CSV table of C-alpha atoms and ligand atoms in Angstrom, one decimal:
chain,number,residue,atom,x,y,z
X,1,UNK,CA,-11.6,-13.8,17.6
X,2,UNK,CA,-11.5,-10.5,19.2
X,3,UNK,CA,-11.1,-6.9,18.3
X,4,UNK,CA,-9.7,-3.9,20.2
X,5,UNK,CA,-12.3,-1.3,21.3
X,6,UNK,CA,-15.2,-1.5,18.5
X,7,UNK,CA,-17.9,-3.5,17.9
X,8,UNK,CA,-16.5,-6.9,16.4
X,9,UNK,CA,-16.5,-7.9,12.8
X,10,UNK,CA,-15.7,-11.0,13.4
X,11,UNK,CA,-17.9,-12.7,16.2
X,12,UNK,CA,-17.4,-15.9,16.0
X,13,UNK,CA,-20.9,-16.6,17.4
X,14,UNK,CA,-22.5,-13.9,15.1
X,15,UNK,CA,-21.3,-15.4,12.1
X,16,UNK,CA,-23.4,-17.3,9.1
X,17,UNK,CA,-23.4,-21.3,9.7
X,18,UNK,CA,-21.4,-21.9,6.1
X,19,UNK,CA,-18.4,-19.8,7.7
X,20,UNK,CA,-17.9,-21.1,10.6
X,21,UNK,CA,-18.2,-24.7,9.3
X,22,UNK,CA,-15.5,-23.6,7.0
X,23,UNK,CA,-13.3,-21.9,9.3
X,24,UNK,CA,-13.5,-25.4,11.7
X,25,UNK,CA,-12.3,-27.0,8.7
X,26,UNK,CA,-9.6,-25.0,7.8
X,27,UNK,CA,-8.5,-25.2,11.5
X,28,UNK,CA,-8.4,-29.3,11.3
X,29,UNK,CA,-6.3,-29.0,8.1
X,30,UNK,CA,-3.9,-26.8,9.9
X,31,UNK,CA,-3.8,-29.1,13.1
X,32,UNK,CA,-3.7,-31.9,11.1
X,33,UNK,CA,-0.7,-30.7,9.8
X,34,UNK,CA,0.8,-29.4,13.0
X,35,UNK,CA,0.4,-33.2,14.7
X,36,UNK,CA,2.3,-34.9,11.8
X,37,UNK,CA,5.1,-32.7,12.5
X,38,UNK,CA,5.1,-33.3,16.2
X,39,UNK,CA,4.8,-37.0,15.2
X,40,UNK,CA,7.7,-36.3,12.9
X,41,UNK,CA,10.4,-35.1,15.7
X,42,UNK,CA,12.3,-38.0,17.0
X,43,UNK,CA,13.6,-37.0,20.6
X,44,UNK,CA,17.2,-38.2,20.1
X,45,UNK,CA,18.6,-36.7,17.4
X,46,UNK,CA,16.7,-33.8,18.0
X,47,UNK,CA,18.1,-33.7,21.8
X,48,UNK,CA,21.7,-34.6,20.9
X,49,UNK,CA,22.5,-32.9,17.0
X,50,UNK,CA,19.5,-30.6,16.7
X,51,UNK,CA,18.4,-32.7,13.8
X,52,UNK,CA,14.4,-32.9,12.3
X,53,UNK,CA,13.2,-35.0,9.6
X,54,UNK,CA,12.8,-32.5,6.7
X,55,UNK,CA,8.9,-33.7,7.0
X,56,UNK,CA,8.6,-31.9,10.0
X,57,UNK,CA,8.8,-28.6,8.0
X,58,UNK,CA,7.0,-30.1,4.9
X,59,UNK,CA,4.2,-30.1,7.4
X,60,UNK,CA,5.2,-26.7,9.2
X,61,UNK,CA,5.3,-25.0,5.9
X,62,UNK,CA,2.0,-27.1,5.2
X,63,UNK,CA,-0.1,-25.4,8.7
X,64,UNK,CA,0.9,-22.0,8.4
X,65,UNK,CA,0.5,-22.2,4.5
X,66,UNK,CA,-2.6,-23.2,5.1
X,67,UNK,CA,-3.6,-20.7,8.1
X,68,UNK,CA,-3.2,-18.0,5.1
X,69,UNK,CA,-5.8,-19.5,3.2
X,70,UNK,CA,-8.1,-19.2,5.9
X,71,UNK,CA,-7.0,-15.6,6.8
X,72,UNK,CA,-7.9,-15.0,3.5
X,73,UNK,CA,-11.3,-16.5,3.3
X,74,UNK,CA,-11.7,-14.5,6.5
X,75,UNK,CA,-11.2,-11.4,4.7
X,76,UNK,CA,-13.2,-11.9,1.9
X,77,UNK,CA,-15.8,-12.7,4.2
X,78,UNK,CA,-15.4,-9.9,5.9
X,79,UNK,CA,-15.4,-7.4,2.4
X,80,UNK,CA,-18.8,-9.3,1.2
X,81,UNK,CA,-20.4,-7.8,4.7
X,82,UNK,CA,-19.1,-5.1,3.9
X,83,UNK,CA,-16.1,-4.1,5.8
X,84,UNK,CA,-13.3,-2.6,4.1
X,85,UNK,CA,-9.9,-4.3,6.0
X,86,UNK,CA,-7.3,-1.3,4.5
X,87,UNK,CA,-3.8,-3.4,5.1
X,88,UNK,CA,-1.8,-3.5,1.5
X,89,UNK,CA,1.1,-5.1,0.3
X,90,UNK,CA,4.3,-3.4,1.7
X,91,UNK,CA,2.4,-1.5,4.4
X,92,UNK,CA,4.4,-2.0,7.7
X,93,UNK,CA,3.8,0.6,10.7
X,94,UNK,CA,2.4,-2.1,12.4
X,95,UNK,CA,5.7,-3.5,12.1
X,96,UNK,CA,7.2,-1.8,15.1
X,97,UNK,CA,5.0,-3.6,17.6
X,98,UNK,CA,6.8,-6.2,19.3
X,99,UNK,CA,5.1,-9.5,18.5
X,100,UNK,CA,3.5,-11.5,21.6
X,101,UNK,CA,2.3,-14.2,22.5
X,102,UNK,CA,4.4,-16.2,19.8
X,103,UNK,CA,4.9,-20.1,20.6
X,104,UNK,CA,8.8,-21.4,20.5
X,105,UNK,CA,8.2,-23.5,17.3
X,106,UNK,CA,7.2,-20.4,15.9
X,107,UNK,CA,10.6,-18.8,16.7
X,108,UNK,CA,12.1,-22.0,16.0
X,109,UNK,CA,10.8,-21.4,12.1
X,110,UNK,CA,11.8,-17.7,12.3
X,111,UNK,CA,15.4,-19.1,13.6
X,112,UNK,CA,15.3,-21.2,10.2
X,113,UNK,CA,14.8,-18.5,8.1
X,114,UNK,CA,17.1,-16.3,9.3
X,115,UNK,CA,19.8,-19.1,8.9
X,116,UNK,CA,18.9,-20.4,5.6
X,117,UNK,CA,19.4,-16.7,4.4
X,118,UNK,CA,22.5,-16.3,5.9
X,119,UNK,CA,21.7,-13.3,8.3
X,120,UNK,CA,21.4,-15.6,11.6
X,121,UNK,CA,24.0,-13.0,12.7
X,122,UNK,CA,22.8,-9.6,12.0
X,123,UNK,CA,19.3,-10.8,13.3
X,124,UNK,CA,20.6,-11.7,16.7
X,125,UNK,CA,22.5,-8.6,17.0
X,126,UNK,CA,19.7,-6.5,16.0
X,127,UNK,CA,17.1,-8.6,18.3
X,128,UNK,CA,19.5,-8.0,21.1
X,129,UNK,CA,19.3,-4.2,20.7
X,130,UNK,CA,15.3,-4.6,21.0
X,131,UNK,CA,15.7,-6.9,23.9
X,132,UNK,CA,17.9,-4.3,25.6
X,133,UNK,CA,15.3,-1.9,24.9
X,134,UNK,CA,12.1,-4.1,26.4
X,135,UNK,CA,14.6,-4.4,29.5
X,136,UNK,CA,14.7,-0.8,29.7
X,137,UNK,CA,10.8,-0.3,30.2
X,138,UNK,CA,10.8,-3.2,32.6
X,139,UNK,CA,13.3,-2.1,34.4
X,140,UNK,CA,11.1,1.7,34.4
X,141,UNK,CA,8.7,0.0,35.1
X,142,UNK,CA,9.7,-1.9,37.9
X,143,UNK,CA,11.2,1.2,39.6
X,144,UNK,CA,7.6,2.8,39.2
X,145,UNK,CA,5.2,0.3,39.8
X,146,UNK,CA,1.4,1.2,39.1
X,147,UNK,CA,-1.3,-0.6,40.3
X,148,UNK,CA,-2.0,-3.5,37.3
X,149,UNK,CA,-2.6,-6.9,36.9
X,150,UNK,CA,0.1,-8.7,35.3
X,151,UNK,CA,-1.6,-9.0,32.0
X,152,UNK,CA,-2.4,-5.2,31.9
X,153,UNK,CA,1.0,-4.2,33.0
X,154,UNK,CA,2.5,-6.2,30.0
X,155,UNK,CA,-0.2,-4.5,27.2
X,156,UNK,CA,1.1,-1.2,29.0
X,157,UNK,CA,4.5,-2.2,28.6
X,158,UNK,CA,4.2,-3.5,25.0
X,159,UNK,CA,2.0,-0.4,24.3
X,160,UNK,CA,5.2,2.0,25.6
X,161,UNK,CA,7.9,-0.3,23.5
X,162,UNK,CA,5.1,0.7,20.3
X,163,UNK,CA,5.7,4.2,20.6
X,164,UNK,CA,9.4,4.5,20.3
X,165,UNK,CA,9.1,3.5,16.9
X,166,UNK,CA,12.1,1.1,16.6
X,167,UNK,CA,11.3,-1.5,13.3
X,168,UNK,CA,11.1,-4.9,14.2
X,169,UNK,CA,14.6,-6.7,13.1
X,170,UNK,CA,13.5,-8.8,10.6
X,171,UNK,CA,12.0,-5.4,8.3
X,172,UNK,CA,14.3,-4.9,5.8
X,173,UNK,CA,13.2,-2.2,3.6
X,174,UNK,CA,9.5,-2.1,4.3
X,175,UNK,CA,9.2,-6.0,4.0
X,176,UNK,CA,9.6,-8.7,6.4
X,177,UNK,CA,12.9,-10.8,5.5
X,178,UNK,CA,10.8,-14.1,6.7
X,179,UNK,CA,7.6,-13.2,5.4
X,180,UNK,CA,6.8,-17.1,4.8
X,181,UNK,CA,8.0,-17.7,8.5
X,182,UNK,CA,6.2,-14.9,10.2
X,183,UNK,CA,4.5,-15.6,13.4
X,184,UNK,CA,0.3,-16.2,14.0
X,185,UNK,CA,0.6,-12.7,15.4
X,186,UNK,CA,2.2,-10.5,12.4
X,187,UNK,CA,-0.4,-12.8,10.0
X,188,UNK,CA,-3.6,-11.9,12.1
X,189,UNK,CA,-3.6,-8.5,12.9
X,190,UNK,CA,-5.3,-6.4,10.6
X,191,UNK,CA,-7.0,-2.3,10.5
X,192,UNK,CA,-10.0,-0.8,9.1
X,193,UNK,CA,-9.2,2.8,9.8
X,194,UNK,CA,-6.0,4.3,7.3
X,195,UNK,CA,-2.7,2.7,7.3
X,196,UNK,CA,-1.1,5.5,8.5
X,197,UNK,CA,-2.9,5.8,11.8
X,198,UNK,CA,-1.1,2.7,13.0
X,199,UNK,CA,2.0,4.8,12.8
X,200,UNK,CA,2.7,5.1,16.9
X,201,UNK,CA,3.3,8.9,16.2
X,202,UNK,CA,0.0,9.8,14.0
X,203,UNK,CA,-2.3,12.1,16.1
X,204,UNK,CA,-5.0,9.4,15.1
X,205,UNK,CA,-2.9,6.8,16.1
X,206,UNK,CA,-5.5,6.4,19.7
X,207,UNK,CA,-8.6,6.0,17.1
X,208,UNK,CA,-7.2,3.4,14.9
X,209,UNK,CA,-9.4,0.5,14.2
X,210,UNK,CA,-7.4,-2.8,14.4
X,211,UNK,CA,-8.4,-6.0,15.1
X,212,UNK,CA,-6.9,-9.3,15.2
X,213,UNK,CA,-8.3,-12.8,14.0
X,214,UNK,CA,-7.3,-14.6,16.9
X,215,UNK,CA,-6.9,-18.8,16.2
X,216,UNK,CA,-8.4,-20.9,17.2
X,217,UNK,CA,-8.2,-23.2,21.1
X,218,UNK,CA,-7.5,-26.1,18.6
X,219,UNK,CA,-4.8,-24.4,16.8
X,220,UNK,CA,-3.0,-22.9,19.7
X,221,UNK,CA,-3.1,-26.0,21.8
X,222,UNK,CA,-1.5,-28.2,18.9
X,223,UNK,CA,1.1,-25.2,18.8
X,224,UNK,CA,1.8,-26.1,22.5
X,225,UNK,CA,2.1,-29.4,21.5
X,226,UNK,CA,4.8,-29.1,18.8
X,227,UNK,CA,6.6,-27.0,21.6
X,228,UNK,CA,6.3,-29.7,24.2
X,229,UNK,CA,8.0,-32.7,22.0
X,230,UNK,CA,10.5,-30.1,20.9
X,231,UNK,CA,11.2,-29.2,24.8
X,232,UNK,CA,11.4,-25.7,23.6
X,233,UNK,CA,10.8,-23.0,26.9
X,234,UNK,CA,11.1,-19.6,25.3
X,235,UNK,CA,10.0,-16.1,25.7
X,236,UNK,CA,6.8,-15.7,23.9
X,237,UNK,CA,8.2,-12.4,23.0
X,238,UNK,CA,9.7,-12.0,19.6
X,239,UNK,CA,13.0,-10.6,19.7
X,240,UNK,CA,13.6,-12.3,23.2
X,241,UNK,CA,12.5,-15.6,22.2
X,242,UNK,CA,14.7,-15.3,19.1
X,243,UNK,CA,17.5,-14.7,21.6
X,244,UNK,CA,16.8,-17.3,23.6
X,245,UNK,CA,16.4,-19.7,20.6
X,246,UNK,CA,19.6,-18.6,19.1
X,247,UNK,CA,21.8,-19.1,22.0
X,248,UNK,CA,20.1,-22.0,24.5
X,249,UNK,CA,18.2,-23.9,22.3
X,250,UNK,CA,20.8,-23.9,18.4
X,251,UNK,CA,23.7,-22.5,19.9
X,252,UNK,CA,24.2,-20.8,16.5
X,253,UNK,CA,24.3,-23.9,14.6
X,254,UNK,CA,22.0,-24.9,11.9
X,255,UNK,CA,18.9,-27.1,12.1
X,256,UNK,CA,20.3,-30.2,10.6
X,257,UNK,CA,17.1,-31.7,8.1
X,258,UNK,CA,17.4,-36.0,7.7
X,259,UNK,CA,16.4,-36.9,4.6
X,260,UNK,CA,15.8,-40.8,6.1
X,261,UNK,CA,15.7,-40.7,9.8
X,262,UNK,CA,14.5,-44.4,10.3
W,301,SF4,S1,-2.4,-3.2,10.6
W,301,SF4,FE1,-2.0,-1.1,9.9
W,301,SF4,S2,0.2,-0.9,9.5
W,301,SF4,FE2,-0.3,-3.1,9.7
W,301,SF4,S3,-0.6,-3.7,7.5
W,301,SF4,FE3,-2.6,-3.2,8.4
W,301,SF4,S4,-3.0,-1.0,7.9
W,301,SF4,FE4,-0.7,-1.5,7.6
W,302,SF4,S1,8.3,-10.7,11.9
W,302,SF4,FE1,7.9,-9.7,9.9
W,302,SF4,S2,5.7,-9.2,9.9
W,302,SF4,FE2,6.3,-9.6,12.0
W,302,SF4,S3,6.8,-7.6,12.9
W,302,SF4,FE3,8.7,-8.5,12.2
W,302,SF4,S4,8.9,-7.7,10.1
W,302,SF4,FE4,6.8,-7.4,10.7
């Protein structure tokens, strides 16, 4: 778990026995749940007609139902010690970062989402405008090259696409259109300083206190996983991993779900 810049509400080390015993059992429910649906995927119909047994998202649904629960015991262990986490309900600034670090299966349940609600379209159009945008402070980038490390060049890069200020595609009127498909990174990231400091144009915006609860090496690696049976190779960033998913992996087509693959 780490935080940006302050001292660390949520060392992992630091905290009290009971919690961390519960938090390593929240994280074997959830990778429990994320091997069954990687035992789920059957490699031909997947390869050939893009087809999953529906208990492959019974269990996806099941993981990341059950990462909330422990986001929220995280919180509330947070506000006994007396932290106050200020993120409400319908609060969004935060949603004109551009998500990183996402895995594909995560995209993969964002691409379902989008076409179960019928706006497969409009999401690809609008994540193409943000990926045309990213391109634009690469291609800056590139043609004024500081002295960073890879990983430091990409926080400065992701830092630059913050401040223009451009809503992420999938917040449609201050609420995220796939709230229950969201990536680890939208559900972890949290503040303690006022909501409106994480607005990229606040003249606190450089003291802002956020932090994110970062999963687990269990969680992440049975992620990877899920994205290795699936053969999925996609940008870890949002809107160009949605791209990418869209076109190369579903060609636009649904996910077909078997009701009785065997
Ligand atoms: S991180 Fe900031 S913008 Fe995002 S929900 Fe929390 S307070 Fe609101
Ligand atoms: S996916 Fe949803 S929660 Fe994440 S940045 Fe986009 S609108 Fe916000």
């Amino acid at each position: 778990m780490r935080a940006q810049g302050f001292e660390n509400p949520l060392d992992f080390s630091q905290l009290p026995v009971d919690v961390r015993a519960a938090l390593r059992h929240y994280d074997e429910r959830v990778s429990d749940h994320l091997r069954r649906a990687r035992d789920a995927v059957i490699p031909g119909p997947w390869k050939n007609h893009r087809a999953l047994p529906k208990i492959f998202l019974t269990h996806l649904d099941k993981a990341f139902g059950v990462y909330d629960e422990s986001l929220r015991f995280v919180l509330s262990h947070l506000h006994r010690s007396g932290w106050t986490v200020t993120c409400a309900p319908g609060c969004h600034y935060c949603c004109t970062q551009l998500p990183s670090g996402l895995t594909g299966v995560e995209i993969l349940y964002l691409y379902h989402g989008a076409f179960r609600a019928g706006v497969l379209d409009r999401m690809f159009r609008r994540s193409m405008e943000r990926m045309e945008m990213w391109g634009e402070i690469c291609r800056w980038d590139r043609e004024n090259p500081a002295n960073l490390s890879i990983g430091l060049r990409t926080a400065e890069r992701l830092g630059r696409y913050h401040t223009l200020d451009v809503p992420c595609p999938f917040l449609h009127a201050g609420l995220c259109s796939f709230y229950r498909q969201r990536p680890l990174a939208c559900r972890i990231h949290f503040s303690l300083s006022p909501p409106h400091w994480c607005r990229p144009d606040h003249f606190q915006y450089a003291h802002a206190v956020r932090f994110n609860v970062e999963p687990s090496s269990q969680v992440m690696d049975d992620l990877q996983r899920l994205d290795e049976s699936l053969e999925l190779n996609l940008s870890d960033l949002l809107v160009c991993g949605f791209v990418e998913c869209t076109v190369n992996v579903m060609a636009f087509r649904p996910i077909r779900w078997l009701e009785n693959p065997h």
